[in-house]
Coordinates of C-alpha atoms in Angstrom, one line a residue:
M1 CA 5.9 7.6 13.3
K2 CA 2.6 6.2 11.8
L3 CA 3.9 6.9 8.3
L4 CA 7.1 5.0 9.0
L5 CA 5.2 2.0 10.3
D6 CA 2.9 2.0 7.2
F7 CA 5.9 1.8 4.9
L8 CA 8.1 -0.5 7.1
P9 CA 6.9 -3.8 5.4
I10 CA 7.7 -2.4 2.0
V11 CA 11.1 -1.3 3.1
L12 CA 11.8 -4.7 4.7
F13 CA 10.6 -6.5 1.6
F14 CA 13.0 -4.5 -0.5
A15 CA 16.0 -5.0 1.8
C16 CA 15.4 -8.7 2.2
F17 CA 15.0 -9.2 -1.5
K18 CA 18.2 -7.3 -2.3
L19 CA 20.2 -9.2 0.3
A20 CA 18.9 -12.6 -0.9
E21 CA 19.4 -11.7 -4.5
S22 CA 23.1 -10.9 -3.9
R23 CA 23.6 -14.4 -2.4
P24 CA 21.1 -16.7 -4.2
E25 CA 22.7 -20.0 -3.3
W26 CA 22.8 -19.1 0.4
A27 CA 19.2 -17.8 0.2
A28 CA 18.0 -21.0 -1.4
D29 CA 19.7 -23.2 1.2
F30 CA 18.3 -20.9 4.0
A31 CA 14.8 -20.9 2.6
T32 CA 14.8 -24.7 2.1
A33 CA 16.1 -25.4 5.6
N34 CA 13.8 -23.0 7.4
F35 CA 10.7 -22.8 5.3
G36 CA 10.8 -26.0 3.2
A37 CA 7.7 -27.3 5.0
L38 CA 5.7 -24.3 3.7
V39 CA 6.8 -24.9 0.1
S40 CA 5.3 -27.4 -2.4
G41 CA 8.0 -30.0 -2.9
G42 CA 10.0 -28.8 0.1
V43 CA 12.9 -27.3 -1.9
V44 CA 13.5 -23.7 -2.9
G45 CA 15.7 -22.9 -5.8
P46 CA 18.1 -19.9 -6.1
K47 CA 15.9 -18.2 -8.6
E48 CA 12.8 -18.0 -6.5
A49 CA 14.5 -17.8 -3.1
P50 CA 14.9 -14.0 -2.9
V51 CA 11.2 -13.2 -3.5
L52 CA 10.1 -16.1 -1.3
L53 CA 12.2 -14.9 1.6
A54 CA 11.1 -11.3 1.0
T55 CA 7.5 -12.5 1.0
V56 CA 7.9 -14.3 4.4
V57 CA 9.4 -11.0 5.8
V58 CA 6.6 -8.8 4.6
I59 CA 4.0 -11.2 6.0
L60 CA 5.7 -11.2 9.4
A61 CA 6.2 -7.4 9.3
T62 CA 2.5 -6.8 8.6
L63 CA 1.5 -9.1 11.4
A64 CA 3.9 -7.3 13.7
Q65 CA 2.2 -4.0 12.7
V66 CA -1.2 -5.2 13.8
L67 CA 0.2 -6.8 17.0
V68 CA 2.1 -3.6 18.0
L69 CA -1.0 -1.5 17.5
K70 CA -3.1 -3.9 19.4
L71 CA -0.7 -4.0 22.3
R72 CA -0.6 -0.2 22.4
G73 CA -4.4 0.0 22.4
K74 CA -4.5 1.9 19.1
R75 CA -7.3 1.6 16.5
I76 CA -6.4 -0.6 13.5
D77 CA -7.5 1.0 10.2
A78 CA -9.7 -1.1 7.9
M79 CA -7.1 -0.8 5.2
L80 CA -4.4 -2.4 7.4
W81 CA -6.7 -5.3 8.0
I82 CA -7.4 -5.7 4.3
S83 CA -3.6 -5.4 3.6
L84 CA -2.9 -8.1 6.2
V85 CA -5.5 -10.5 4.6
L86 CA -4.2 -9.9 1.1
V87 CA -0.5 -10.3 2.0
V88 CA -1.2 -13.5 3.9
V89 CA -3.3 -15.0 1.1
F90 CA -1.2 -13.8 -1.9
G91 CA 2.0 -14.3 0.0
G92 CA 1.0 -17.7 1.1
L93 CA 0.3 -18.7 -2.5
T94 CA 3.6 -17.3 -3.6
I95 CA 5.5 -19.3 -1.0
W96 CA 3.6 -22.6 -1.6
F97 CA 3.7 -22.5 -5.4
H98 CA 7.2 -21.0 -5.7
N99 CA 5.4 -18.4 -7.9
E100 CA 6.1 -14.7 -7.6
T101 CA 3.1 -13.8 -9.7
F102 CA 0.8 -13.9 -6.7
I103 CA 2.7 -11.4 -4.5
K104 CA 3.1 -9.1 -7.6
W105 CA -0.7 -8.9 -7.8
K106 CA -1.2 -8.1 -4.1
P107 CA -0.5 -4.3 -4.5
S108 CA -2.9 -4.0 -7.4
V109 CA -5.7 -5.8 -5.6
L110 CA -5.1 -3.5 -2.5
Y111 CA -5.2 -0.4 -4.7
W112 CA -8.4 -1.5 -6.4
T113 CA -10.0 -2.5 -3.1
M114 CA -9.4 1.0 -1.7
G115 CA -10.5 2.7 -4.9
T116 CA -13.7 0.6 -5.0
A117 CA -14.5 1.4 -1.4
L118 CA -14.1 5.2 -2.0
W119 CA -16.2 4.9 -5.2
L120 CA -19.0 2.9 -3.9
A121 CA -19.4 4.5 -0.4
P122 CA -21.1 7.7 -1.8
L123 CA -23.3 5.7 -4.2
L124 CA -24.5 3.0 -1.7
A125 CA -24.3 4.7 1.6
G126 CA -24.2 8.4 0.7
K127 CA -21.0 8.9 2.6
N128 CA -17.6 10.3 1.5
L129 CA -15.0 8.2 3.2
L130 CA -12.3 10.8 2.8
K131 CA -14.5 13.4 4.5
L132 CA -15.2 11.0 7.3
L133 CA -11.5 10.4 7.8
L134 CA -10.3 14.0 7.3
G135 CA -13.3 16.2 8.0
E136 CA -12.1 17.0 11.5
Q137 CA -8.7 18.2 10.3
M138 CA -10.0 20.5 7.5
V139 CA -13.2 22.2 6.3
L140 CA -13.8 22.0 2.6
P141 CA -16.8 22.7 0.3
E142 CA -18.8 19.6 -0.6
R143 CA -17.8 19.9 -4.3
V144 CA -14.1 19.9 -3.3
W145 CA -14.7 16.7 -1.1
H146 CA -16.3 15.2 -4.2
R147 CA -13.4 16.1 -6.4
L148 CA -10.9 14.8 -3.8
N149 CA -12.7 11.5 -3.6
F150 CA -12.8 11.1 -7.3
A151 CA -9.1 12.0 -7.6
W152 CA -8.2 9.2 -5.2
V153 CA -10.4 6.7 -6.9
A154 CA -8.7 7.5 -10.2
F155 CA -5.2 7.4 -8.6
F156 CA -5.8 4.0 -7.1
A157 CA -7.1 2.6 -10.3
A158 CA -4.1 3.9 -12.2
M159 CA -1.6 2.6 -9.6
G160 CA -3.1 -0.8 -9.8
L161 CA -2.8 -0.9 -13.6
L162 CA 0.7 0.5 -13.4
N163 CA 1.8 -2.1 -10.9
I164 CA 0.6 -4.9 -13.2
W165 CA 2.3 -3.4 -16.2
V166 CA 5.6 -3.1 -14.4
A167 CA 5.2 -6.7 -13.0
Y168 CA 4.7 -8.2 -16.5
S169 CA 6.9 -5.9 -18.6
F170 CA 10.1 -5.9 -16.5
S171 CA 12.2 -8.2 -14.3
T172 CA 11.3 -9.0 -10.7
D173 CA 14.3 -6.9 -9.6
A174 CA 12.8 -3.9 -11.5
W175 CA 9.4 -4.5 -10.0
V176 CA 10.8 -4.6 -6.5
N177 CA 12.6 -1.3 -7.1
F178 CA 9.3 0.2 -8.5
K179 CA 7.4 -1.1 -5.5
L180 CA 9.6 0.9 -3.1
F181 CA 10.7 3.9 -5.0
G182 CA 8.1 4.2 -7.7
G183 CA 5.0 3.4 -5.6
I184 CA 6.0 5.5 -2.6
G185 CA 7.3 8.3 -4.8
L186 CA 4.1 8.5 -6.8
M187 CA 2.0 8.5 -3.6
F188 CA 4.0 11.4 -2.1
A189 CA 3.9 13.3 -5.4
F190 CA 0.1 12.9 -5.6
T191 CA -0.4 13.9 -2.0
I192 CA 1.7 17.0 -2.4
A193 CA -0.1 17.9 -5.6
Q194 CA -3.5 17.6 -3.8
G195 CA -2.1 19.6 -0.9
L196 CA -1.3 22.5 -3.3
Y197 CA -4.7 22.3 -4.8
L198 CA -6.5 22.2 -1.5
G199 CA -4.4 25.1 -0.2
R200 CA -6.7 27.7 -1.7
Y201 CA -9.7 26.3 0.2
L202 CA -7.9 26.1 3.5
E203 CA -7.2 29.8 4.0
E204 CA -8.1 31.4 7.3
P205 CA -11.5 33.2 7.2
A206 CA -11.4 36.9 6.9
A207 CA -11.5 38.9 10.2
P208 CA -14.9 40.4 11.2
N209 CA -15.5 44.0 10.2
E210 CA -14.0 46.5 12.6
G211 CA -16.3 49.0 14.4
K212 CA -19.2 46.6 14.4
Q213 CA -21.0 46.8 17.8

């Protein structure tokens, strides 16, 4: 359930963009009528309407995530707070300036923020954040925790660069497809690959010698 909630804003962004893209004139009229006050000049054109409406949806969906967790008395992860701040700031700039560039940068900034936090925590505080998060679920040698941390730092750095490359090398439609299928797919693939690597260190300990008094 938590995994579904984490990916829900991305799915809604994708669905809203595709719907608005299929009816650009309607999307422009709807965006102008309902969100014109949030847009510089007060008018939204057919070209920018799909990404603008999708940005409004992803902001509301992320706010809803935080609200639902609050109402249920659940702890809100630091990364969700960071994601909320980034989506409101970059999304707000996209809406006001009619410029999709800002929302395209948001995933990269989030990836790099997470990677930087994982990288600096051992250096500045002597703490492995992954071990703090997952240490109760699995026991691993310290060298493996170090490798795991480094792997995630490298992954987040690469994902941030990949997102920027797709954003500037392909159409907005292609970037939206990558954001859902490429980003989530690569995340799952990386997680599965790490699970296979960690499997050798998560075996049950050998049974004690028989006959020992």
